[in-house]
Coordinates of C-alpha atoms and ligand atoms in Angstrom, one line a residue:
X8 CA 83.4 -67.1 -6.3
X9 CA 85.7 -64.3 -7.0
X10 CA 86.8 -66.5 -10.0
X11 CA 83.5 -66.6 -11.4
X12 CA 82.7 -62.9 -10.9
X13 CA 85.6 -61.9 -13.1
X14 CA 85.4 -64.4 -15.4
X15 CA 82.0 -62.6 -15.7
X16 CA 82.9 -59.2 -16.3
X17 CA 85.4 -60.9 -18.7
X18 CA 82.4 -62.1 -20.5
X19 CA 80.6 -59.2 -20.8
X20 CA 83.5 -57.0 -21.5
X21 CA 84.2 -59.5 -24.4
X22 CA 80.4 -58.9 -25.7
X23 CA 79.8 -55.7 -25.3
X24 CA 83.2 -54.8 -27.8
X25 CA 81.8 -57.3 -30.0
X26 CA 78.4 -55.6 -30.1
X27 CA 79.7 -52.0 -30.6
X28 CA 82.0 -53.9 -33.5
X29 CA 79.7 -54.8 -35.5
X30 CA 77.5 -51.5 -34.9
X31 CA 80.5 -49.2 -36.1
X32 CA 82.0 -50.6 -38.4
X33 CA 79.4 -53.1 -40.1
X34 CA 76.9 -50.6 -42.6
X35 CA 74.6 -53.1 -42.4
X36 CA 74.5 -53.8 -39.2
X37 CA 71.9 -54.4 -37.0
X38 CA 69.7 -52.4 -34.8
X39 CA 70.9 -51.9 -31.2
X40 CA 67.8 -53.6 -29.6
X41 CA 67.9 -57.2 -31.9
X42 CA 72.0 -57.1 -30.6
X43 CA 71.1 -56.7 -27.2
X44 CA 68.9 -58.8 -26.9
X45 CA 71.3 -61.7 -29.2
X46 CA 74.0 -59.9 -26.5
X47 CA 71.8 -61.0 -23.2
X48 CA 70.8 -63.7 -24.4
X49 CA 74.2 -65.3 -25.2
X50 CA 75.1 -64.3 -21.5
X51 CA 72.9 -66.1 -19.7
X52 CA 73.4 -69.2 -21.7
X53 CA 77.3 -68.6 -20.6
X54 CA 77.0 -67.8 -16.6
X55 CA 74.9 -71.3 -16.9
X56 CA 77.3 -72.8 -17.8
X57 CA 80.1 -71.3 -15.5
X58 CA 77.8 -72.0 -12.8
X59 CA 77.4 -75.8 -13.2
X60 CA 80.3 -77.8 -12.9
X61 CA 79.4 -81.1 -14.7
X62 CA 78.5 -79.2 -17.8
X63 CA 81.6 -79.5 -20.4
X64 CA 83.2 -77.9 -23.4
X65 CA 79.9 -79.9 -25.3
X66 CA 77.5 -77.1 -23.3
X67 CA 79.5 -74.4 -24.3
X68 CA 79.7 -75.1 -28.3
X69 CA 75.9 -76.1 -28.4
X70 CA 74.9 -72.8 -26.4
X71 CA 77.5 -70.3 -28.7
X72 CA 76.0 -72.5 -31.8
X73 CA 72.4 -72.0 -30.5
X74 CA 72.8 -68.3 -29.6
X75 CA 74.7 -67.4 -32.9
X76 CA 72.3 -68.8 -35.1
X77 CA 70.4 -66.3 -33.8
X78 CA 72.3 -63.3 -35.1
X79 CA 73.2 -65.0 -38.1
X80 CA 69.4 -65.5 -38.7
X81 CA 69.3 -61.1 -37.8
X82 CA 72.3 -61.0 -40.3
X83 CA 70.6 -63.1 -43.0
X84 CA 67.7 -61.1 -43.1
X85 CA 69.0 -57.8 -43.3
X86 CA 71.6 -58.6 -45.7
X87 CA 68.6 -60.4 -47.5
X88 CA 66.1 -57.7 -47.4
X89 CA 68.7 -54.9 -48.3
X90 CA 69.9 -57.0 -51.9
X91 CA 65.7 -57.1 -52.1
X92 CA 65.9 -53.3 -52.1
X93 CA 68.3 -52.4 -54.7
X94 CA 66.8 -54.9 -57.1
X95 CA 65.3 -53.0 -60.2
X96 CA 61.7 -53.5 -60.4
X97 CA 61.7 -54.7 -63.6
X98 CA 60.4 -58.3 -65.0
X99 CA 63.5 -60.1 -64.6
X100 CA 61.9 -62.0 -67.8
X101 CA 61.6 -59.3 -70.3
X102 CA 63.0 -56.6 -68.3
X103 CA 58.9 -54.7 -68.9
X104 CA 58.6 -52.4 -66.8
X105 CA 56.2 -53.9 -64.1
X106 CA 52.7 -52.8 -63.0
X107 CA 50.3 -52.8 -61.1
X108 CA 53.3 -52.3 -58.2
X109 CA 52.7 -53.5 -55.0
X110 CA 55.2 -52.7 -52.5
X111 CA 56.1 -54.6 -49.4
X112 CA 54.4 -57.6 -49.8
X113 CA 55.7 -60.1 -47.1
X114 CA 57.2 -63.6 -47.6
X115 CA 58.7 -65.7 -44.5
X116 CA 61.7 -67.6 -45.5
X117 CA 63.0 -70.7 -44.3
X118 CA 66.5 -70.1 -44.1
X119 CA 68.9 -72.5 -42.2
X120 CA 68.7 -69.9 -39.4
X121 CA 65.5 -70.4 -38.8
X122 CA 62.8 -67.5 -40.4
X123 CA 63.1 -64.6 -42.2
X124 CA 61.3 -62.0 -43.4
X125 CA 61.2 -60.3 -46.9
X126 CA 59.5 -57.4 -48.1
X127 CA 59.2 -56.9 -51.5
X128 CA 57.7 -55.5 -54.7
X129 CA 55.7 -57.3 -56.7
X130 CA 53.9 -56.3 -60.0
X131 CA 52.1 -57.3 -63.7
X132 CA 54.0 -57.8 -66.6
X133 CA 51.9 -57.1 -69.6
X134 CA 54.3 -59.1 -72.2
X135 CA 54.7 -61.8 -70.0
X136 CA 51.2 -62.2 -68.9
X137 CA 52.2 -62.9 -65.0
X138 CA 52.6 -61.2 -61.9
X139 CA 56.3 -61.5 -60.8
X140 CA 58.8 -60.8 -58.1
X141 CA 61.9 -59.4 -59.3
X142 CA 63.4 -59.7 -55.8
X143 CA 62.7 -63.3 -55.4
X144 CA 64.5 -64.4 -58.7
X145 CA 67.5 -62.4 -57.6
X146 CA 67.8 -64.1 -54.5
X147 CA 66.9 -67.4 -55.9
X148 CA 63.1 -67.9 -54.3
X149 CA 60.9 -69.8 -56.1
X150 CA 57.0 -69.0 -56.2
X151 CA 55.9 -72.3 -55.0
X152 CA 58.3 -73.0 -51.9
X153 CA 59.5 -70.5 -48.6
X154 CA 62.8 -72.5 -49.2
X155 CA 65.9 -70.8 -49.1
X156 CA 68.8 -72.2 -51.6
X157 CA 70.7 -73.0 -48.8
X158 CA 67.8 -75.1 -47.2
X159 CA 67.2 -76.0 -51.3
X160 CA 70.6 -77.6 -50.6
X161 CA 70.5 -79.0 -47.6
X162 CA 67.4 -81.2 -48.3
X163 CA 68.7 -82.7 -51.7
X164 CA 71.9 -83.3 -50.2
X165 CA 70.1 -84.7 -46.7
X166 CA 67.6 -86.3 -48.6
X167 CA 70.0 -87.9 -51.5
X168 CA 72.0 -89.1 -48.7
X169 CA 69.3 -91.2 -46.4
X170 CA 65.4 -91.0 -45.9
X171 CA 63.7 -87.8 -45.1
X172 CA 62.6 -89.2 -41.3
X173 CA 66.6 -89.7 -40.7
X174 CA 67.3 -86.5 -42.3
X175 CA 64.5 -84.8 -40.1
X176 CA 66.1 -86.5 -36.9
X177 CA 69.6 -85.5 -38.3
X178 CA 68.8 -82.4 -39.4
X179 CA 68.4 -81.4 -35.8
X180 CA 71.9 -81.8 -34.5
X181 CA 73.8 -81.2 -37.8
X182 CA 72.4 -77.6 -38.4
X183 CA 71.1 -77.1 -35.1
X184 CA 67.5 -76.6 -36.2
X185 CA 64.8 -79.3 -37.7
X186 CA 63.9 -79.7 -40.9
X187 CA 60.5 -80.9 -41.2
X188 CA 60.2 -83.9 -43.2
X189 CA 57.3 -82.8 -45.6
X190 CA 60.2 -80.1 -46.0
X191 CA 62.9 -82.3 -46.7
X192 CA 61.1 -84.2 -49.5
X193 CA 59.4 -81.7 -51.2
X194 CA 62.6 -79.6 -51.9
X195 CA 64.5 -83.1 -52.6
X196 CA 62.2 -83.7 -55.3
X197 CA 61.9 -80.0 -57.0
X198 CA 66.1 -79.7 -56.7
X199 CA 66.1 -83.3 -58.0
X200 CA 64.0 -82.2 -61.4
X201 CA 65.8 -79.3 -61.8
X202 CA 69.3 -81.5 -61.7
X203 CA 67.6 -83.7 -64.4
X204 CA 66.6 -80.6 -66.5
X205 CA 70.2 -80.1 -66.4
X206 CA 71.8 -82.9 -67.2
X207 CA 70.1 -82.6 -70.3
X208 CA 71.3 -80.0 -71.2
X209 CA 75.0 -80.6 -70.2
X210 CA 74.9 -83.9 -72.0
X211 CA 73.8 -82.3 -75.5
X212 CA 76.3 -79.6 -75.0
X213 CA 80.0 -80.0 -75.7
X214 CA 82.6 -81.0 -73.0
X215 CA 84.1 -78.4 -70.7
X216 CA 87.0 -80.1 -68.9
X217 CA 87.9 -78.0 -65.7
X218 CA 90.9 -76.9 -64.8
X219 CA 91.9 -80.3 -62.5
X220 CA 90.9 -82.0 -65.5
X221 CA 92.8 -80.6 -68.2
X222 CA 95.9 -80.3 -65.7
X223 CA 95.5 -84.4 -64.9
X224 CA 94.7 -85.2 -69.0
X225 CA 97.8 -83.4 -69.4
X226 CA 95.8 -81.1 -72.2
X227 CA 98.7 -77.9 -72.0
X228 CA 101.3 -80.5 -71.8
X229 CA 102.6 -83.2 -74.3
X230 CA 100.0 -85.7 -73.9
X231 CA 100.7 -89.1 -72.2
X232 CA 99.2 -92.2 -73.5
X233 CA 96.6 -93.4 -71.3
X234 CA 93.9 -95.9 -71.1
X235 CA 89.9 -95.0 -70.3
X236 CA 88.2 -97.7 -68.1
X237 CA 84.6 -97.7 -68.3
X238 CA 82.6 -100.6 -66.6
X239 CA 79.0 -101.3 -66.4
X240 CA 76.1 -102.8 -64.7
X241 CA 72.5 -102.9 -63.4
X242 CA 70.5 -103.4 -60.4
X243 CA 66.9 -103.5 -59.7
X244 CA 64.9 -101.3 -57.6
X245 CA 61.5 -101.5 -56.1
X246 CA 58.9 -99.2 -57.2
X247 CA 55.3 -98.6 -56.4
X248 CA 53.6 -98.0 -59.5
X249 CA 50.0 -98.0 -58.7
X250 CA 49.6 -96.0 -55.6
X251 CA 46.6 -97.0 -53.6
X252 CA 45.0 -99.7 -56.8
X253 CA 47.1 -102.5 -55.1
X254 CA 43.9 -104.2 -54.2
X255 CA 41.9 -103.3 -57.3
X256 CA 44.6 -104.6 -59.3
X257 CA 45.4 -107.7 -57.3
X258 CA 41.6 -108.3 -58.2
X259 CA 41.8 -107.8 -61.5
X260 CA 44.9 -110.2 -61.0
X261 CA 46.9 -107.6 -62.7
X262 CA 50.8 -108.0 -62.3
X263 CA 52.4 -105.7 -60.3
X264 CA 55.3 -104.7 -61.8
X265 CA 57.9 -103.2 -58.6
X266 CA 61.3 -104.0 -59.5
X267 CA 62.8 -102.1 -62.4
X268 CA 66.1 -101.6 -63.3
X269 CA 68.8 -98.6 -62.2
X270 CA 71.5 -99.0 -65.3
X271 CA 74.8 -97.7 -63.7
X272 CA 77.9 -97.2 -65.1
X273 CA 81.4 -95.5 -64.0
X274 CA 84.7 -94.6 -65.9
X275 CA 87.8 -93.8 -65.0
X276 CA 91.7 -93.2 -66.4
X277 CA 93.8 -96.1 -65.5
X278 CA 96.4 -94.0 -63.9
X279 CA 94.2 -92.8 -62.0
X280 CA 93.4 -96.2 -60.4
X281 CA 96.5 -96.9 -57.7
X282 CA 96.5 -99.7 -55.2
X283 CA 96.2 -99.4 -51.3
X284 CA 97.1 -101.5 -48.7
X285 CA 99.6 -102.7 -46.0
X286 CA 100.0 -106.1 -47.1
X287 CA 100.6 -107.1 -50.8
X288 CA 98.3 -109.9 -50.7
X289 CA 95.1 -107.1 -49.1
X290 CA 95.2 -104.4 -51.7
X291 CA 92.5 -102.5 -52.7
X292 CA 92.5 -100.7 -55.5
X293 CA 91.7 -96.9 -55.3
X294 CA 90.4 -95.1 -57.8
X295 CA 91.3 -90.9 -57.1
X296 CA 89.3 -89.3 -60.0
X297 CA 86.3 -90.8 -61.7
X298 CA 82.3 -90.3 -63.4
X299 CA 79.5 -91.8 -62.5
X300 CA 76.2 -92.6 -64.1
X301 CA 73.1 -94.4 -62.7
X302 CA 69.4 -94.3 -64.3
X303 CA 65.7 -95.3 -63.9
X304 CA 65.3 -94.1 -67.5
X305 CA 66.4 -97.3 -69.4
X306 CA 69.5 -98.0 -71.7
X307 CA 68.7 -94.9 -74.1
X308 CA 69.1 -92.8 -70.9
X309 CA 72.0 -94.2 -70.0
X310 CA 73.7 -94.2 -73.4
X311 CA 74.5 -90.3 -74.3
X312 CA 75.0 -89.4 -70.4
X313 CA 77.8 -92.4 -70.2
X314 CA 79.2 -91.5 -73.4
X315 CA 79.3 -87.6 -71.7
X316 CA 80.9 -88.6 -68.8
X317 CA 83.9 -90.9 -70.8
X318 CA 84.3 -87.8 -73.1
X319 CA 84.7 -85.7 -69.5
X320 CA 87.1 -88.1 -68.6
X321 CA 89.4 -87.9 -72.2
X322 CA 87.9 -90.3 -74.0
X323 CA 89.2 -88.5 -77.0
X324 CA 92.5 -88.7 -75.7
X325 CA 92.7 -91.8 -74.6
X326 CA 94.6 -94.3 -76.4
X327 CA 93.1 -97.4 -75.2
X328 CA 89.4 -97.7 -74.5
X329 CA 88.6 -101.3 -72.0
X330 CA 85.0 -101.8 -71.2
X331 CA 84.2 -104.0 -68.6
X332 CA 81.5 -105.8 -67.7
X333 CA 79.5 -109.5 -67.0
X334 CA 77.7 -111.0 -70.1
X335 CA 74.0 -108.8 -70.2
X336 CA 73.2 -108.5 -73.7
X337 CA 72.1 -104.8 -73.2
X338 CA 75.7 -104.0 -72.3
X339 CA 77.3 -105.0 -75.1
X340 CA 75.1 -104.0 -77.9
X341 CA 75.3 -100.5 -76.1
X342 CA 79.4 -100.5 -76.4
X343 CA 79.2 -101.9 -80.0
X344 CA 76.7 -98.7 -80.4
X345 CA 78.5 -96.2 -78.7
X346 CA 82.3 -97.3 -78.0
X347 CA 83.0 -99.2 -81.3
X348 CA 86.7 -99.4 -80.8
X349 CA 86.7 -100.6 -77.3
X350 CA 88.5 -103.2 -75.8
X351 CA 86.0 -105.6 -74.2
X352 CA 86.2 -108.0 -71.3
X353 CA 84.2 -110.2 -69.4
X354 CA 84.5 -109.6 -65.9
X355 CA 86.4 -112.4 -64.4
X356 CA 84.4 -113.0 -61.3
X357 CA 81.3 -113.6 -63.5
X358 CA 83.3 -116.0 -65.5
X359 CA 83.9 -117.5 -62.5
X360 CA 80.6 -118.3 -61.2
X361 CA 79.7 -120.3 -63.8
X362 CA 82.7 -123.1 -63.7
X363 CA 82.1 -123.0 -60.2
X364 CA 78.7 -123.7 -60.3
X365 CA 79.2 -127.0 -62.1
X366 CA 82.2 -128.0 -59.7
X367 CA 79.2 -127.6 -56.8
X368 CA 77.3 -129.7 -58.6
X369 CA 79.9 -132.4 -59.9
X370 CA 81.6 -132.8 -56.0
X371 CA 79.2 -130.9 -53.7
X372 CA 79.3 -127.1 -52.6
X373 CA 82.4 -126.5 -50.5
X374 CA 84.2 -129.6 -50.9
X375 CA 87.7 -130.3 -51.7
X376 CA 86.7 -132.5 -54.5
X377 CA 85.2 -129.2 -56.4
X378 CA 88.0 -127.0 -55.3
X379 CA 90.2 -129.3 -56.8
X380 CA 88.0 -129.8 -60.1
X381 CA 87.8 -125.7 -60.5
X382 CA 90.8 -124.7 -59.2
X383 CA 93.6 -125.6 -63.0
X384 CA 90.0 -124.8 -65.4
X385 CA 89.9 -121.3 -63.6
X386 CA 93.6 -121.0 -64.0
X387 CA 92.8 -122.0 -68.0
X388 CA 90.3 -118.9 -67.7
X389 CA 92.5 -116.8 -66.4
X390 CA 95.1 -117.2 -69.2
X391 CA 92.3 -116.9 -71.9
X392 CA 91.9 -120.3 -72.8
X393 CA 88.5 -119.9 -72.7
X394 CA 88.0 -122.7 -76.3
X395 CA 90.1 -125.1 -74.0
X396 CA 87.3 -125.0 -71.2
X397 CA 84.9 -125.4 -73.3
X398 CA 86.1 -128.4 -74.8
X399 CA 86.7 -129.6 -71.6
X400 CA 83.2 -129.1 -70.4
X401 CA 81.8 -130.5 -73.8
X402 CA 84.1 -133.9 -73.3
X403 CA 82.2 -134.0 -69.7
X404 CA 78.7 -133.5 -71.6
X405 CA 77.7 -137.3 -72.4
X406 CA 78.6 -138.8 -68.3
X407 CA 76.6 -136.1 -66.9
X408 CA 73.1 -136.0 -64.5
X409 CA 70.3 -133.6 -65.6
X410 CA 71.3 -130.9 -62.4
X411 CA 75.2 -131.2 -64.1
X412 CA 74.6 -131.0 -67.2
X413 CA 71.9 -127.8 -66.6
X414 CA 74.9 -126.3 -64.9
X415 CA 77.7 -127.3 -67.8
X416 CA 75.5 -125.9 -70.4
X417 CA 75.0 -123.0 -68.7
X418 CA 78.5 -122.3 -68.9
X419 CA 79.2 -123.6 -72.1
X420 CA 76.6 -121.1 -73.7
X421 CA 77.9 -118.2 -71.3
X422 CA 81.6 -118.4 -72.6
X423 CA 80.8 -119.1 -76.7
X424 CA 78.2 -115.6 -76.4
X425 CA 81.5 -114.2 -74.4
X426 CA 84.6 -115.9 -76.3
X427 CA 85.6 -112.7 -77.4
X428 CA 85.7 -111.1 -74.3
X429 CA 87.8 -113.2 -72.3
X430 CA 91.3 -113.4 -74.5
X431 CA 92.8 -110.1 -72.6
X432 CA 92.8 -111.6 -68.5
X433 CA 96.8 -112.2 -68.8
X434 CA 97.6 -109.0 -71.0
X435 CA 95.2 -106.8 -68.7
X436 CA 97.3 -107.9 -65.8
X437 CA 100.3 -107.5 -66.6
X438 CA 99.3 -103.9 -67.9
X439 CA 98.0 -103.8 -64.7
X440 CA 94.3 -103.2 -65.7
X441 CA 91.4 -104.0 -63.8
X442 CA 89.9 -107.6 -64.9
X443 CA 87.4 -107.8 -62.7
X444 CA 84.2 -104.6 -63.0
X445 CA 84.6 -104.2 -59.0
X446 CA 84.8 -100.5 -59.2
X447 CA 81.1 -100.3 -60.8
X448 CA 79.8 -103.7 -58.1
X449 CA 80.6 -101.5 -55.4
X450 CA 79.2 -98.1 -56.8
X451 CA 75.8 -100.1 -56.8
X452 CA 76.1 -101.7 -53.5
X453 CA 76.6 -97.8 -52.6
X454 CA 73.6 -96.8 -54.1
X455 CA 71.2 -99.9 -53.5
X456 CA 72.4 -98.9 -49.6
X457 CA 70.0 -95.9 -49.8
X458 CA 67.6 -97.0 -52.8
X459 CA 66.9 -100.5 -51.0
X460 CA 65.8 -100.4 -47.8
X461 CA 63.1 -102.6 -45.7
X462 CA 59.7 -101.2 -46.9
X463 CA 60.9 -98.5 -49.1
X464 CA 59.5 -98.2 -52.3
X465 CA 60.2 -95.7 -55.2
X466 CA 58.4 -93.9 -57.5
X467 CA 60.1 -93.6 -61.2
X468 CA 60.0 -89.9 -60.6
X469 CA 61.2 -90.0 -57.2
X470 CA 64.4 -92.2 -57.9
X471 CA 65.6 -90.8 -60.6
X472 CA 65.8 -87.5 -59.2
X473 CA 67.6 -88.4 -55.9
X474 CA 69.8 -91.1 -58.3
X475 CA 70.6 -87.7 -60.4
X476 CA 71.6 -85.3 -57.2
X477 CA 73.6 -88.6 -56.1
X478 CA 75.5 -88.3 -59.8
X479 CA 75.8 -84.3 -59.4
X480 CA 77.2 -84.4 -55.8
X481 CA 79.7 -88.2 -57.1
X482 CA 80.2 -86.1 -60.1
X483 CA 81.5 -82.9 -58.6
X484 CA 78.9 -80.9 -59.9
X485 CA 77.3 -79.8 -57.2
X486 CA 78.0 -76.5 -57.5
X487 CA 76.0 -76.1 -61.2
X488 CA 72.6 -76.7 -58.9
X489 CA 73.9 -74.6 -55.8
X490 CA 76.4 -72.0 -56.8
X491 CA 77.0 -70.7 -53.1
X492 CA 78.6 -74.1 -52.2
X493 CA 81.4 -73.1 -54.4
X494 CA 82.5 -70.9 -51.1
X495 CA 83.0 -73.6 -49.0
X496 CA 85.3 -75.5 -51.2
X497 CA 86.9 -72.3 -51.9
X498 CA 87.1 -71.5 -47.6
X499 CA 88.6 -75.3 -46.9
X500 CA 90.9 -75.0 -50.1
Ligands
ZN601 ZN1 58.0 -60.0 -68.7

């Protein structure tokens, strides 16, 4: 009992110096009666806990979390409302003066506190035709939402991240206070079209390499040779394009067309690929630094934003260029377009496939009659005698049943449109390159994990802009849409 008691006036001692702290020596601090009450509140919450034994360390960090947010909320508005009051009341457009001035005109916030109030001026501009609030544009309000940009962030990162119920749920016990879901989607969507906006104008605008880039391409430095991976690929998403004239159209027995394809592509500097593992035979290979790109909007989207990101990644220093990818059509007339001089390859796994779909078919799926068919043509593959297999599988032609032969020509017509592409397996290994495009397979299995689940569907607006926040967070560009996250890096650094 005694214990308790003192640990009490402990407590309280410990409050009360922090409370006259930040009243002295903080200009804007807070009025006495909002810490008080943060003060008493915060108390209670404590003896609480002192008082029941079966409530642990856990009690203690949700109360402290729950009561701070509290007075950060206090803080946050009357740091928020004194930047409000030093902004010039000007159009932050044409810099007009403003009339018509109304002063004091209230806007609850939604900060990550919880809400806040504003007061501030708002007025006509005669140039620009519109009523405007200087104060809102400097603290980065928009007209249309009571988001802050912190809970602007939150969502599109939440929201990028998983569906808007989860992020509601999650919301809760991450920041300590819910985010409606209504919430969470609307801001997704507006910070997703603004990250769009943007990467159209990054991608027309020439390359700035930051400083960890120039440092790893070596730029101040005599430059080392290196070679630029790119690798490519698609995957289909499912889309509802006619909202609510399902039935109408079903009538009509109009196709619905749901699946559409997400173009993705990722590149990378070989060195910067290294191999992980504790037992040679289960490496994985690790790539440290590399640029993403996935799309709703088609191969002409795709094209100038992956040819951006390779010239982010030193394309122009590069001394090797290898593109890989399986044999889509699309993919290669977009390297011959864009990456004329590039080494191409097949990916070996989808070169694969295709021998070992006729072995299935000659000896029966999983037998050791295929293995053993497969196993010294794939070796042939392997060391790019690609002309040698297809020989091979031309000699078999004439013996053949209608399911083989469906299966050899297959193959047969897969390597000739791919010959070219499959003469580099042996050099690229022992030059240790990739041969396989397993970086950009898993990148997708990455992003169908949030595009592609049970009953989800998309809408072409909807996906692209969480597929373009996924790029500006994979991309390390977050900071471009939210400046302020800058401090955190800059805090854990
Ligand atoms: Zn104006």
């Amino acid at each position: 009992m005694t214990i308790a008691l003192s640990q009490n006036r402990a407590h309280t001692q410990v409050f009360n110096a922090l409370a006259e702290e930040i009243l002295a020596h903080n200009s804007n601090g807070l009025c006495k009666e909002d810490l008080t009450r943060w003060r008493e509140d915060l108390q209670t919450r404590l003896q609480r806990v002192q008082q029941h034994p079966e409530q642990n360390m856990g009690f203690i960090e949700e109360n402290i979390r729950q009561s701070a947010l509290e007075l950060q909320r206090l803080l946050v508005q009357k740091a928020m409302q004194d930047k409000a009051d030093a902004v010039d009341e000007k159009c932050p457009d044409c810099q007009h003066t403003l009339r018509n001035k109304k002063r004091r005109v209230e806007k609850v916030v939604d900060a990550y506190c919880g809400k806040v109030k504003l007061q501030r001026t708002h007025g006509w501009c005669p140039d620009c035709d519109k009523w405007s609030f200087p104060a809102d544009r400097v603290l980065g309000l928009r007209d249309d939402s009571n988001a802050s940009p912190l809970v602007q962030e939150l969502c599109a990162l939440l929201v990028s991240k998983m569906p808007a119920e989860q992020a509601e749920a999650l919301s809760l016990r991450v920041i300590g206070r819910s985010l409606s879901r209504s919430t969470l989607a609307r801001q997704a969507q507006y910070q997703g079209d603004e990250a769009i906006a943007l990467r159209q104008q990054l991608v027309n605008k020439p390359i700035v390499q930051t400083s960890t880039l120039k440092a790893a391409l070596g730029v101040d430095s005599p430059p080392k040779p290196f070679t630029l991976v790119i690798q490519i690929d698609a995957w289909n998403i499912r889309e509802r394009d006619h909202w609510g004239q399902t039935q109408s159209m079903r009538r009509r027995q109009e196709e619905l067309k749901r699946w559409h394809w997400v173009y993705t592509a990722t590149c990378f500097r070989l060195d910067h690929r290294c191999q992980k593992g504790r037992h040679k035979n289960k490496l994985r290979a690790i790539i440290t630094e590399r640029s993403y790109v996935a799309t709703r909007g088609g191969v002409e989207a795709l094209m100038p934003q992956l040819y951006y990101e390779a010239r982010v990644r030193g394309m122009a220093q590069a001394e090797r260029v290898l593109v890989i990818a399986d044999g889509a059509v699309w993919i290669w007339n977009l390297v011959k377009d864009r990456f004329t001089d590039a080494l191409q390859r097949l990916d070996l796994f989808h070169a694969n496939a295709y021998l070992w779909a006729v072995a299935n078919e000659l000896h029966g799926k999983g037998s050791l009659q295929a293995r053993q068919w497969v196993k010294p043509l794939l070796r042939q593959i392997r060391n790019d005698k690609v002309a040698d297999v297809i020989t091979h599988l031309q000699d078999l032609q004439p013996r053949l049943k209608t399911a083989e032969t469906k299966a050899a020509n297959a193959a047969i017509e897969y390597y000739k449109n791919n010959q070219s592409r499959m003469t580099s397996y042996r050099a690229g290994r022992q030059r240790n390159e990739p041969v396989g495009s397993g970086a950009i397979e898993s990148t997708c299995r990455q992003l169908q994990g949030r595009m592609k689940r049970c009953g989800q569907f998309w809408s072409t607006a909807g996906d692209e802009a969480l597929l373009c926040l996924e790029m500006f967070w994979r991309n390390d560009r977050w900071d471009l849409l939210f400046p302020h996250a800058k401090l955190t890096s800059l805090a854990n650094n």
